[in-house]
Amino acid sequence: MMYKVKKKFGVGRLIIKEQNHMKCTVCKENAVISLKRHNLKLCEKHFREHILCQTERVIKHFNMFKKDDSILLAVSGGKDSLGLWLILKELGFNVKALHIIMPFGEYSDKSLEMVKSCATKLNEDPIIIEANEYLEIDFFKALKIYKKPICSFCGKIKRYILSIYANKNSYNVISTGHNLDDETAFLLGNVLHWHTEYLNKQGPILESNQFMPRKVKPLIRITDEEMKFFADISKIGYVEEKCPHSRYAKSIFFKEILNEIDDQMPGTKAFFYLQYIKNIKGVFFQESNEKLKGCKICQYQTYNDDICFLCNIKSKMKRTENEH
Ligand code: AMP
Ligand code: ZN
Ligand code: ZN
């Protein structure tokens, strides 16, 4: 399905211009960006500082991790996760990047290329895992058995790999590059459909359990456009295209709608999300009483069955192979 938003206003949330009359709020030099939500105009140097400061504030506020934690950062090849790699390094955290190669042709090739070029720039050696090889499955065959949308399966597979890899290699935190726009789009979608089970789990931090390390999203105060500008001025190359399978995803439509609202009322997006986390989530949604178990085969977490979604798919695949 294709969703479309009529462009009525055409007002950017960010004004990225070198206007002589626009002065940096901090140093009074020429500003390159205006952040309406914060009522700030910033030069390049102070914009970088602002992004680092906003991220550090979130990490501290939610007690996400400290300097002695081992952080596994999931990098996709996009602006957010690659930008976050640079930010966490600059803030002095102990971070290792992991990229999962998905079987999506040219898009996956380009993603890997961007991860590698960022690694060279940061003088880092990322972990690269090929999903099919690591899981010993054929993604598209397994998807047919899973029967739900491809984006949901892809996300589940990536969370599985991250969790298993982190556990095996003693990482105690998993970080992703989800930003404010990702989170608000997800929140809006879940509120509109009252998907309470997702609302209950949504947030900047998902505490660890005996089968999974803590999961965190340090970029929840930063928008898509801000991260794009940050990656550009940091000279990080990144994949700009959307994944070919998510091009018409509902989340893209929700992001556009939320941006139109934010154009008219700057700050609404951040208010919507941060107030949800601060004041609403805890009141309406308590700890779930689903029974958490470890998969009997691979130890990954599962809620209802004795074996996890993946081992279940694998056993179904084996059964059909034997029947033929
Ligand atoms: P997306 O759902 O594509 O917007 O991705 C959200 C976050 O998931 C990214 O910021 C990354 O942290 C992580 N991620 C997505 N794709 C991959 C991948 N192929 N390998 C590792 N991490 C990924
Ligand atoms: Zn300045
Ligand atoms: Zn399993």
CSV table of C-alpha atoms in Angstrom, one decimal, residues 4 24 82 84 92 111 121 140 143 167 170 172 175 200 249 254 261 301:
chain,number,residue,atom,x,y,z
A,4,LYS,CA,0.9,10.0,0.5
A,24,CYS,CA,25.2,31.4,16.4
A,82,LEU,CA,26.9,5.4,11.8
A,84,LEU,CA,25.9,7.3,16.7
A,92,GLY,CA,34.6,8.0,25.2
A,111,SER,CA,25.0,-0.8,3.4
A,121,LYS,CA,37.4,6.7,9.0
A,140,PHE,CA,12.9,-15.8,2.0
A,143,LEU,CA,9.6,-15.7,5.7
A,167,ASN,CA,25.3,-12.9,25.2
A,170,SER,CA,29.8,-10.7,27.0
A,172,ASN,CA,26.0,-6.1,28.5
A,175,SER,CA,22.4,0.0,21.3
A,200,ASN,CA,4.0,-1.4,26.9
A,249,ALA,CA,5.9,1.3,5.1
A,254,PHE,CA,3.5,8.7,10.0
A,261,ILE,CA,2.5,19.0,12.7
A,301,GLN,CA,13.9,-15.6,24.8
